[in-house]
């Protein structure tokens, strides 16, 4: 069994959709980014690539590569899954935390779980998405990006991705 962790952080800016796990949430701002900026998918991708020994999202999908400009992060996740399958790996479960002050994710959690589960090739019950705020503390809570410019920031952390060798899957079912 392998366990990975991923983390990502995007500034929220006007004029962009707020995407989490391939689902657009109602919000007047969205993640800035070279791709569509889906911060949760980026964190999941890193959590999958690490334990597979396949590098990270930046090395596989470098920002600045023109064919990746504006690309759906769900497409990047599909490509990541192709790479994992090529190594004989599959996903056991993922457990995600999204810290976000501006939008409440709870009503959208079922859709986000279903969307990620579809891409990961697992049942929605194997995908956990938890929402947190920072209670007004820190950069996320204050709504300031690290440069002090006005703008909310979003953050997603992902822990416990367990890409498994196929023969290990039965063991995972007991987790
Ligand atoms: Mg990112």
mmCIF file of C-alpha atoms and ligand atoms in Angstrom:
data_model
loop_
_atom_site.group_PDB
_atom_site.id
_atom_site.type_symbol
_atom_site.label_atom_id
_atom_site.label_comp_id
_atom_site.label_asym_id
_atom_site.label_seq_id
_atom_site.Cartn_x
_atom_site.Cartn_y
_atom_site.Cartn_z
ATOM 1 C CA UNK A 1 0.000 0.000 0.000
ATOM 2 C CA UNK A 2 1.228 3.469 -0.847
ATOM 3 C CA UNK A 3 -0.028 6.682 0.695
ATOM 4 C CA UNK A 4 0.423 10.118 -0.823
ATOM 5 C CA UNK A 5 -0.207 13.700 0.171
ATOM 6 C CA UNK A 6 -0.847 16.766 -1.945
ATOM 7 C CA UNK A 7 -1.423 20.420 -1.219
ATOM 8 C CA UNK A 8 -2.202 23.406 -3.379
ATOM 9 C CA UNK A 9 -3.090 27.036 -3.037
ATOM 10 C CA UNK A 10 -4.621 29.385 -5.590
ATOM 11 C CA UNK A 11 -5.603 33.013 -5.456
ATOM 12 C CA UNK A 12 -9.273 33.719 -6.122
ATOM 13 C CA UNK A 13 -9.901 36.468 -8.663
ATOM 14 C CA UNK A 14 -12.982 37.931 -10.352
ATOM 15 C CA UNK A 15 -13.937 36.655 -13.766
ATOM 16 C CA UNK A 16 -12.912 33.053 -13.195
ATOM 17 C CA UNK A 17 -15.103 30.060 -12.283
ATOM 18 C CA UNK A 18 -14.622 28.535 -8.848
ATOM 19 C CA UNK A 19 -13.906 24.886 -9.631
ATOM 20 C CA UNK A 20 -13.469 22.135 -7.079
ATOM 21 C CA UNK A 21 -13.074 18.577 -8.236
ATOM 22 C CA UNK A 22 -14.467 19.449 -11.650
ATOM 23 C CA UNK A 23 -17.612 21.031 -10.176
ATOM 24 C CA UNK A 24 -18.304 24.746 -10.532
ATOM 25 C CA UNK A 25 -19.491 26.401 -7.331
ATOM 26 C CA UNK A 26 -21.517 29.630 -7.330
ATOM 27 C CA UNK A 27 -19.085 32.402 -6.419
ATOM 28 C CA UNK A 28 -18.160 35.793 -7.841
ATOM 29 C CA UNK A 29 -14.501 34.754 -7.947
ATOM 30 C CA UNK A 30 -12.582 31.744 -9.046
ATOM 31 C CA UNK A 31 -9.103 30.329 -8.964
ATOM 32 C CA UNK A 32 -6.432 32.088 -10.937
ATOM 33 C CA UNK A 33 -4.147 29.729 -12.798
ATOM 34 C CA UNK A 34 -2.553 28.688 -16.071
ATOM 35 C CA UNK A 35 -4.961 25.773 -16.316
ATOM 36 C CA UNK A 36 -8.549 26.132 -15.137
ATOM 37 C CA UNK A 37 -7.055 26.393 -11.635
ATOM 38 C CA UNK A 38 -9.049 23.619 -9.971
ATOM 39 C CA UNK A 39 -7.123 23.628 -6.711
ATOM 40 C CA UNK A 40 -8.640 20.437 -5.354
ATOM 41 C CA UNK A 41 -7.825 18.428 -8.468
ATOM 42 C CA UNK A 42 -4.273 19.753 -8.402
ATOM 43 C CA UNK A 43 -3.825 18.579 -4.827
ATOM 44 C CA UNK A 44 -5.247 15.162 -5.675
ATOM 45 C CA UNK A 45 -2.947 14.834 -8.694
ATOM 46 C CA UNK A 46 0.105 15.542 -6.546
ATOM 47 C CA UNK A 47 -1.070 13.032 -3.957
ATOM 48 C CA UNK A 48 -1.343 10.401 -6.678
ATOM 49 C CA UNK A 49 1.904 11.116 -8.506
ATOM 50 C CA UNK A 50 4.129 11.198 -5.434
ATOM 51 C CA UNK A 51 3.679 7.683 -4.116
ATOM 52 C CA UNK A 52 3.676 6.343 -7.673
ATOM 53 C CA UNK A 53 7.183 7.728 -8.140
ATOM 54 C CA UNK A 54 5.979 9.821 -11.045
ATOM 55 C CA UNK A 55 7.051 13.280 -9.925
ATOM 56 C CA UNK A 56 4.543 16.032 -9.336
ATOM 57 C CA UNK A 57 1.995 18.107 -11.204
ATOM 58 C CA UNK A 58 4.518 20.787 -12.117
ATOM 59 C CA UNK A 59 6.980 18.385 -13.693
ATOM 60 C CA UNK A 60 4.317 16.504 -15.635
ATOM 61 C CA UNK A 61 2.106 19.437 -16.621
ATOM 62 C CA UNK A 62 4.350 22.497 -16.484
ATOM 63 C CA UNK A 63 2.634 25.886 -16.451
ATOM 64 C CA UNK A 64 3.667 27.823 -19.510
ATOM 65 C CA UNK A 65 3.286 24.910 -21.899
ATOM 66 C CA UNK A 66 0.928 26.290 -24.487
ATOM 67 C CA UNK A 67 -1.021 23.081 -25.020
ATOM 68 C CA UNK A 68 -1.949 23.209 -21.326
ATOM 69 C CA UNK A 69 -3.197 26.801 -21.244
ATOM 70 C CA UNK A 70 -6.735 26.874 -19.862
ATOM 71 C CA UNK A 71 -6.923 23.089 -19.840
ATOM 72 C CA UNK A 72 -9.493 21.380 -17.652
ATOM 73 C CA UNK A 73 -7.781 19.998 -14.580
ATOM 74 C CA UNK A 74 -10.051 16.986 -14.882
ATOM 75 C CA UNK A 75 -8.259 16.210 -18.144
ATOM 76 C CA UNK A 76 -4.965 16.424 -16.237
ATOM 77 C CA UNK A 77 -6.403 14.028 -13.664
ATOM 78 C CA UNK A 78 -7.427 11.616 -16.421
ATOM 79 C CA UNK A 79 -3.896 11.748 -17.829
ATOM 80 C CA UNK A 80 -2.528 11.155 -14.345
ATOM 81 C CA UNK A 81 -4.739 8.099 -13.958
ATOM 82 C CA UNK A 82 -3.486 6.797 -17.318
ATOM 83 C CA UNK A 83 0.069 7.129 -15.991
ATOM 84 C CA UNK A 84 -0.827 5.269 -12.804
ATOM 85 C CA UNK A 85 -2.533 2.474 -14.698
ATOM 86 C CA UNK A 86 0.584 2.233 -16.833
ATOM 87 C CA UNK A 87 2.473 1.465 -13.633
ATOM 88 C CA UNK A 88 -0.091 -1.133 -12.619
ATOM 89 C CA UNK A 89 -1.481 1.101 -9.886
ATOM 90 C CA UNK A 90 -5.044 1.910 -8.925
ATOM 91 C CA UNK A 91 -6.597 4.211 -6.343
ATOM 92 C CA UNK A 92 -7.943 2.860 -3.104
ATOM 93 C CA UNK A 93 -9.402 5.995 -1.592
ATOM 94 C CA UNK A 94 -8.808 9.712 -1.327
ATOM 95 C CA UNK A 95 -9.457 11.981 1.623
ATOM 96 C CA UNK A 96 -9.510 15.712 0.926
ATOM 97 C CA UNK A 97 -9.760 18.921 2.923
ATOM 98 C CA UNK A 98 -10.715 22.214 1.292
ATOM 99 C CA UNK A 99 -10.124 25.428 3.233
ATOM 100 C CA UNK A 100 -12.134 28.263 1.769
ATOM 101 C CA UNK A 101 -13.710 31.316 3.362
ATOM 102 C CA UNK A 102 -15.757 32.705 0.537
ATOM 103 C CA UNK A 103 -17.916 29.817 -0.580
ATOM 104 C CA UNK A 104 -19.520 27.035 1.401
ATOM 105 C CA UNK A 105 -18.793 23.724 -0.201
ATOM 106 C CA UNK A 106 -21.077 21.465 1.847
ATOM 107 C CA UNK A 107 -24.056 21.517 -0.562
ATOM 108 C CA UNK A 108 -21.699 20.606 -3.393
ATOM 109 C CA UNK A 109 -19.797 17.824 -1.688
ATOM 110 C CA UNK A 110 -21.878 14.978 -3.193
ATOM 111 C CA UNK A 111 -21.309 16.304 -6.715
ATOM 112 C CA UNK A 112 -17.596 16.817 -6.068
ATOM 113 C CA UNK A 113 -17.229 13.301 -4.680
ATOM 114 C CA UNK A 114 -19.047 11.827 -7.666
ATOM 115 C CA UNK A 115 -16.954 13.817 -10.116
ATOM 116 C CA UNK A 116 -13.640 12.824 -8.548
ATOM 117 C CA UNK A 117 -14.750 9.221 -8.106
ATOM 118 C CA UNK A 118 -15.594 8.945 -11.787
ATOM 119 C CA UNK A 119 -12.160 10.211 -12.786
ATOM 120 C CA UNK A 120 -10.349 8.042 -10.234
ATOM 121 C CA UNK A 121 -12.238 4.884 -11.131
ATOM 122 C CA UNK A 122 -13.573 4.301 -7.626
ATOM 123 C CA UNK A 123 -16.963 4.420 -5.928
ATOM 124 C CA UNK A 124 -17.975 7.808 -4.447
ATOM 125 C CA UNK A 125 -17.769 6.204 -1.004
ATOM 126 C CA UNK A 126 -13.992 5.998 -1.538
ATOM 127 C CA UNK A 127 -13.754 9.769 -1.964
ATOM 128 C CA UNK A 128 -14.020 12.042 1.064
ATOM 129 C CA UNK A 129 -14.218 15.834 0.744
ATOM 130 C CA UNK A 130 -14.261 17.953 3.890
ATOM 131 C CA UNK A 131 -14.704 21.713 4.011
ATOM 132 C CA UNK A 132 -12.984 23.962 6.521
ATOM 133 C CA UNK A 133 -12.626 27.687 7.076
ATOM 134 C CA UNK A 134 -9.881 29.428 8.965
ATOM 135 C CA UNK A 135 -12.245 31.338 11.191
ATOM 136 C CA UNK A 136 -10.920 34.616 9.895
ATOM 137 C CA UNK A 137 -7.325 33.761 10.720
ATOM 138 C CA UNK A 138 -4.347 33.878 8.429
ATOM 139 C CA UNK A 139 -4.180 34.721 4.748
ATOM 140 C CA UNK A 140 -7.174 32.611 3.787
ATOM 141 C CA UNK A 141 -9.304 33.938 6.617
ATOM 142 C CA UNK A 142 -8.429 37.545 5.996
ATOM 143 C CA UNK A 143 -9.076 37.195 2.301
ATOM 144 C CA UNK A 144 -5.659 38.502 1.370
ATOM 145 C CA UNK A 145 -3.251 36.850 -0.936
ATOM 146 C CA UNK A 146 0.365 36.640 0.233
ATOM 147 C CA UNK A 147 1.230 39.867 -1.581
ATOM 148 C CA UNK A 148 -1.403 41.767 0.305
ATOM 149 C CA UNK A 149 -3.566 42.433 -2.728
ATOM 150 C CA UNK A 150 -7.267 42.166 -2.149
ATOM 151 C CA UNK A 151 -8.566 38.757 -3.075
ATOM 152 C CA UNK A 152 -9.652 35.609 -1.406
ATOM 153 C CA UNK A 153 -7.438 32.604 -1.587
ATOM 154 C CA UNK A 154 -8.396 28.980 -1.700
ATOM 155 C CA UNK A 155 -6.512 26.048 -0.428
ATOM 156 C CA UNK A 156 -6.944 22.350 -0.704
ATOM 157 C CA UNK A 157 -5.034 19.720 1.124
ATOM 158 C CA UNK A 158 -5.200 16.088 0.320
ATOM 159 C CA UNK A 159 -4.048 13.278 2.470
ATOM 160 C CA UNK A 160 -4.277 9.579 2.358
ATOM 161 C CA UNK A 161 -4.450 8.819 -1.334
ATOM 162 C CA UNK A 162 -3.660 5.171 -1.559
ATOM 163 C CA UNK A 163 -2.748 4.082 -5.043
ATOM 164 C CA UNK A 164 -2.396 0.353 -4.713
ATOM 165 C CA UNK A 165 -0.921 -2.455 -6.641
ATOM 166 C CA UNK A 166 -3.919 -4.295 -7.993
ATOM 167 C CA UNK A 167 -3.307 -7.349 -5.889
ATOM 168 C CA UNK A 168 -3.461 -5.172 -2.786
ATOM 169 C CA UNK A 169 -6.957 -3.910 -3.447
ATOM 170 C CA UNK A 170 -8.605 -6.535 -1.301
ATOM 171 C CA UNK A 171 -6.588 -5.313 1.662
ATOM 172 C CA UNK A 172 -7.802 -1.815 1.062
ATOM 173 C CA UNK A 173 -11.426 -2.872 1.288
ATOM 174 C CA UNK A 174 -10.843 -3.554 4.946
ATOM 175 C CA UNK A 175 -9.584 -0.016 5.578
HETATM 176 MG MG1 LIG B 1 -2.378 24.457 -8.716
#
